[in-house]
PDB file of C-alpha atoms in Angstrom:
ATOM      1  CA  MET A1106      62.887 138.801  10.316  1.00 49.00           C
ATOM      2  CA  ALA A1107      62.213 137.958  13.960  1.00 63.00           C
ATOM      3  CA  GLY A1108      65.052 137.464  16.449  1.00 88.00           C
ATOM      4  CA  ILE A1109      64.250 133.767  16.676  1.00 92.00           C
ATOM      5  CA  VAL A1110      63.603 131.394  13.793  1.00 91.00           C
ATOM      6  CA  ARG A1111      62.597 127.746  13.549  1.00 95.00           C
ATOM      7  CA  LYS A1112      62.666 125.819  10.279  1.00 96.00           C
ATOM      8  CA  SER A1113      62.681 122.129   9.453  1.00 97.00           C
ATOM      9  CA  PHE A1114      64.718 120.362   6.784  1.00 97.00           C
ATOM     10  CA  ASP A1115      61.681 118.091   6.421  1.00 96.00           C
ATOM     11  CA  GLN A1116      59.863 121.133   4.956  1.00 97.00           C
ATOM     12  CA  ALA A1117      62.886 122.682   3.231  1.00 97.00           C
ATOM     13  CA  ASP A1118      62.629 125.828   1.142  1.00 96.00           C
ATOM     14  CA  GLU A1119      64.052 123.832  -1.774  1.00 95.00           C
ATOM     15  CA  THR A1120      64.930 120.199  -2.482  1.00 95.00           C
ATOM     16  CA  ARG A1121      67.403 119.309  -5.225  1.00 93.00           C
ATOM     17  CA  PRO A1122      67.450 115.649  -6.244  1.00 93.00           C
ATOM     18  CA  PHE A1123      70.737 114.059  -7.331  1.00 90.00           C
ATOM     19  CA  GLN A1124      71.054 112.101 -10.570  1.00 86.00           C
ATOM     20  CA  ASP A1125      70.030 108.440 -10.627  1.00 90.00           C
ATOM     21  CA  GLY A1126      68.131 108.771  -7.336  1.00 92.00           C
ATOM     22  CA  LYS A1127      71.401 108.762  -5.379  1.00 95.00           C
ATOM     23  CA  GLY A1128      70.213 111.319  -2.846  1.00 96.00           C
ATOM     24  CA  ARG A1129      69.065 114.879  -2.451  1.00 96.00           C
ATOM     25  CA  LEU A1130      69.918 118.237  -1.002  1.00 96.00           C
ATOM     26  CA  ASP A1131      67.399 119.985   1.261  1.00 97.00           C
ATOM     27  CA  VAL A1132      68.071 123.741   1.471  1.00 97.00           C
ATOM     28  CA  ILE A1133      66.858 126.209   4.074  1.00 97.00           C
ATOM     29  CA  GLU A1134      67.327 129.914   3.347  1.00 94.00           C
ATOM     30  CA  THR A1135      68.449 132.028   6.302  1.00 93.00           C
ATOM     31  CA  THR A1136      69.461 135.667   6.687  1.00 90.00           C
ATOM     32  CA  GLY A1137      73.057 134.394   6.838  1.00 89.00           C
ATOM     33  CA  GLY A1138      72.743 132.373   3.631  1.00 92.00           C
ATOM     34  CA  ALA A1139      71.699 128.884   2.621  1.00 94.00           C
ATOM     35  CA  VAL A1140      72.092 125.928   4.973  1.00 96.00           C
ATOM     36  CA  GLY A1141      71.820 122.463   3.502  1.00 96.00           C
ATOM     37  CA  ARG A1142      71.211 118.900   4.564  1.00 98.00           C
ATOM     38  CA  ALA A1143      72.554 116.454   2.005  1.00 97.00           C
ATOM     39  CA  VAL A1144      71.522 112.814   1.929  1.00 98.00           C
ATOM     40  CA  PHE A1145      74.079 110.900  -0.126  1.00 97.00           C
ATOM     41  CA  GLU A1146      72.870 107.371  -0.893  1.00 98.00           C
ATOM     42  CA  PRO A1147      75.243 104.375  -1.098  1.00 98.00           C
ATOM     43  CA  GLY A1148      76.933 104.437  -4.499  1.00 97.00           C
ATOM     44  CA  TRP A1149      76.799 108.252  -4.716  1.00 97.00           C
ATOM     45  CA  ARG A1150      79.909 109.931  -6.115  1.00 97.00           C
ATOM     46  CA  TRP A1151      80.289 113.637  -6.898  1.00 96.00           C
ATOM     47  CA  SER A1152      81.996 112.983 -10.245  1.00 96.00           C
ATOM     48  CA  GLU A1153      79.092 110.780 -11.371  1.00 94.00           C
ATOM     49  CA  HIS A1154      75.998 112.333  -9.779  1.00 92.00           C
ATOM     50  CA  ILE A1155      76.749 116.065  -9.417  1.00 92.00           C
ATOM     51  CA  LYS A1156      79.411 116.799 -12.059  1.00 91.00           C
ATOM     52  CA  PRO A1157      76.834 116.659 -14.895  1.00 89.00           C
ATOM     53  CA  LEU A1158      74.773 119.291 -13.032  1.00 85.00           C
ATOM     54  CA  ALA A1159      77.741 121.463 -12.033  1.00 87.00           C
ATOM     55  CA  GLY A1160      79.546 121.396 -15.360  1.00 89.00           C
ATOM     56  CA  THR A1161      82.978 121.521 -13.672  1.00 93.00           C
ATOM     57  CA  ASP A1162      85.756 118.926 -13.513  1.00 95.00           C
ATOM     58  CA  SER A1163      85.648 118.772  -9.711  1.00 96.00           C
ATOM     59  CA  CYS A1164      83.497 120.207  -6.936  1.00 95.00           C
ATOM     60  CA  GLU A1165      84.202 123.933  -6.787  1.00 95.00           C
ATOM     61  CA  ALA A1166      82.179 124.547  -3.603  1.00 94.00           C
ATOM     62  CA  ALA A1167      83.860 125.170  -0.258  1.00 96.00           C
ATOM     63  CA  HIS A1168      82.218 123.214   2.545  1.00 96.00           C
ATOM     64  CA  THR A1169      81.957 123.866   6.265  1.00 97.00           C
ATOM     65  CA  GLY A1170      79.813 121.220   7.856  1.00 97.00           C
ATOM     66  CA  TYR A1171      79.051 118.309  10.102  1.00 98.00           C
ATOM     67  CA  VAL A1172      78.439 114.638   9.323  1.00 98.00           C
ATOM     68  CA  VAL A1173      75.306 113.367  11.047  1.00 98.00           C
ATOM     69  CA  SER A1174      75.479 109.739   9.879  1.00 98.00           C
ATOM     70  CA  GLY A1175      77.226 107.491   7.384  1.00 98.00           C
ATOM     71  CA  ARG A1176      80.688 107.995   5.915  1.00 98.00           C
ATOM     72  CA  ILE A1177      82.086 110.064   3.049  1.00 98.00           C
ATOM     73  CA  LYS A1178      85.569 110.137   1.502  1.00 98.00           C
ATOM     74  CA  VAL A1179      86.868 113.401   0.038  1.00 98.00           C
ATOM     75  CA  VAL A1180      89.893 113.547  -2.277  1.00 98.00           C
ATOM     76  CA  MET A1181      91.348 116.922  -3.221  1.00 98.00           C
ATOM     77  CA  ASN A1182      92.628 117.602  -6.735  1.00 98.00           C
ATOM     78  CA  ASP A1183      96.186 117.481  -5.327  1.00 98.00           C
ATOM     79  CA  GLY A1184      95.617 113.970  -3.902  1.00 98.00           C
ATOM     80  CA  ALA A1185      95.141 114.900  -0.227  1.00 98.00           C
ATOM     81  CA  SER A1186      92.234 112.957   1.259  1.00 98.00           C
ATOM     82  CA  GLU A1187      90.131 112.511   4.366  1.00 98.00           C
ATOM     83  CA  GLU A1188      87.276 110.240   5.401  1.00 98.00           C
ATOM     84  CA  TYR A1189      84.516 111.716   7.556  1.00 98.00           C
ATOM     85  CA  GLY A1190      81.978 109.942   9.744  1.00 98.00           C
ATOM     86  CA  PRO A1191      79.304 110.643  12.367  1.00 98.00           C
ATOM     87  CA  GLY A1192      80.184 113.552  14.632  1.00 98.00           C
ATOM     88  CA  ASP A1193      82.986 114.864  12.412  1.00 98.00           C
ATOM     89  CA  PHE A1194      83.341 118.542  11.572  1.00 98.00           C
ATOM     90  CA  MET A1195      84.546 119.105   8.018  1.00 98.00           C
ATOM     91  CA  GLN A1196      86.092 122.065   6.263  1.00 98.00           C
ATOM     92  CA  ILE A1197      86.900 121.427   2.603  1.00 98.00           C
ATOM     93  CA  ASP A1198      88.306 123.822   0.020  1.00 97.00           C
ATOM     94  CA  PRO A1199      87.087 123.886  -3.590  1.00 97.00           C
ATOM     95  CA  GLY A1200      88.634 121.354  -5.966  1.00 98.00           C
ATOM     96  CA  HIS A1201      87.688 117.856  -4.855  1.00 98.00           C
ATOM     97  CA  ASP A1202      85.745 114.675  -5.555  1.00 98.00           C
ATOM     98  CA  ALA A1203      83.803 112.756  -2.900  1.00 98.00           C
ATOM     99  CA  TRP A1204      81.900 109.494  -2.494  1.00 98.00           C
ATOM    100  CA  VAL A1205      79.924 107.502   0.046  1.00 98.00           C
ATOM    101  CA  VAL A1206      81.859 104.803   1.869  1.00 98.00           C
ATOM    102  CA  GLY A1207      79.901 101.682   2.816  1.00 98.00           C
ATOM    103  CA  ASP A1208      76.251 100.745   2.485  1.00 98.00           C
ATOM    104  CA  GLU A1209      74.673 103.415   4.721  1.00 98.00           C
ATOM    105  CA  PRO A1210      73.523 106.829   3.452  1.00 98.00           C
ATOM    106  CA  CYS A1211      75.731 109.730   4.505  1.00 98.00           C
ATOM    107  CA  VAL A1212      73.819 112.699   5.922  1.00 98.00           C
ATOM    108  CA  ALA A1213      75.748 115.954   6.203  1.00 98.00           C
ATOM    109  CA  LEU A1214      74.885 119.531   7.165  1.00 98.00           C
ATOM    110  CA  ASP A1215      76.737 122.387   5.465  1.00 97.00           C
ATOM    111  CA  TRP A1216      76.724 126.126   6.200  1.00 95.00           C
ATOM    112  CA  THR A1217      78.850 127.395   3.310  1.00 93.00           C
ATOM    113  CA  GLY A1218      78.794 125.178   0.255  1.00 84.00           C
ATOM    114  CA  TYR A1219      75.213 124.292  -0.574  1.00 84.00           C
ATOM    115  CA  GLY A1220      73.787 127.601  -1.839  1.00 83.00           C
ATOM    116  CA  THR A1221      74.281 126.643  -5.492  1.00 82.00           C
ATOM    117  CA  TYR A1222      75.283 122.985  -5.008  1.00 85.00           C
ATOM    118  CA  ALA A1223      73.554 120.490  -7.344  1.00 84.00           C
ATOM    119  CA  LYS A1224      71.939 123.262  -9.378  1.00 78.00           C
ATOM    120  CA  PRO A1225      72.197 122.806 -13.124  1.00 69.00           C
ATOM    121  CA  ALA A1226      74.890 124.961 -14.748  1.00 61.00           C
ATOM    122  CA  SER A1227      73.417 127.970 -16.503  1.00 57.00           C
TER     123      SER A1227
END
């Protein structure tokens, strides 16, 4: 691969729609792994719209990312929680639920957790 790369999420290598039309994940493959842009629509909740695809009780992906727009609340299995909004860096361990806060879509970029996110369990 060349020493300089340009890709667009608008022409992602893969797009994974969420259940009930509540958003999508656009994935770009890089030499360092998958990078994703998630668009979580108002009303989206991991336990309702991704859990059936993941087949786990909570999200088991670790996330390292950045919120571009909108707001998302994350609650860990142990009850710890945080709300993220535009400009926030986020680092989240496996074992959590999450949902959109408010009536604006939440757009987030993630460098670690979207490689297999929202893929049906095999």
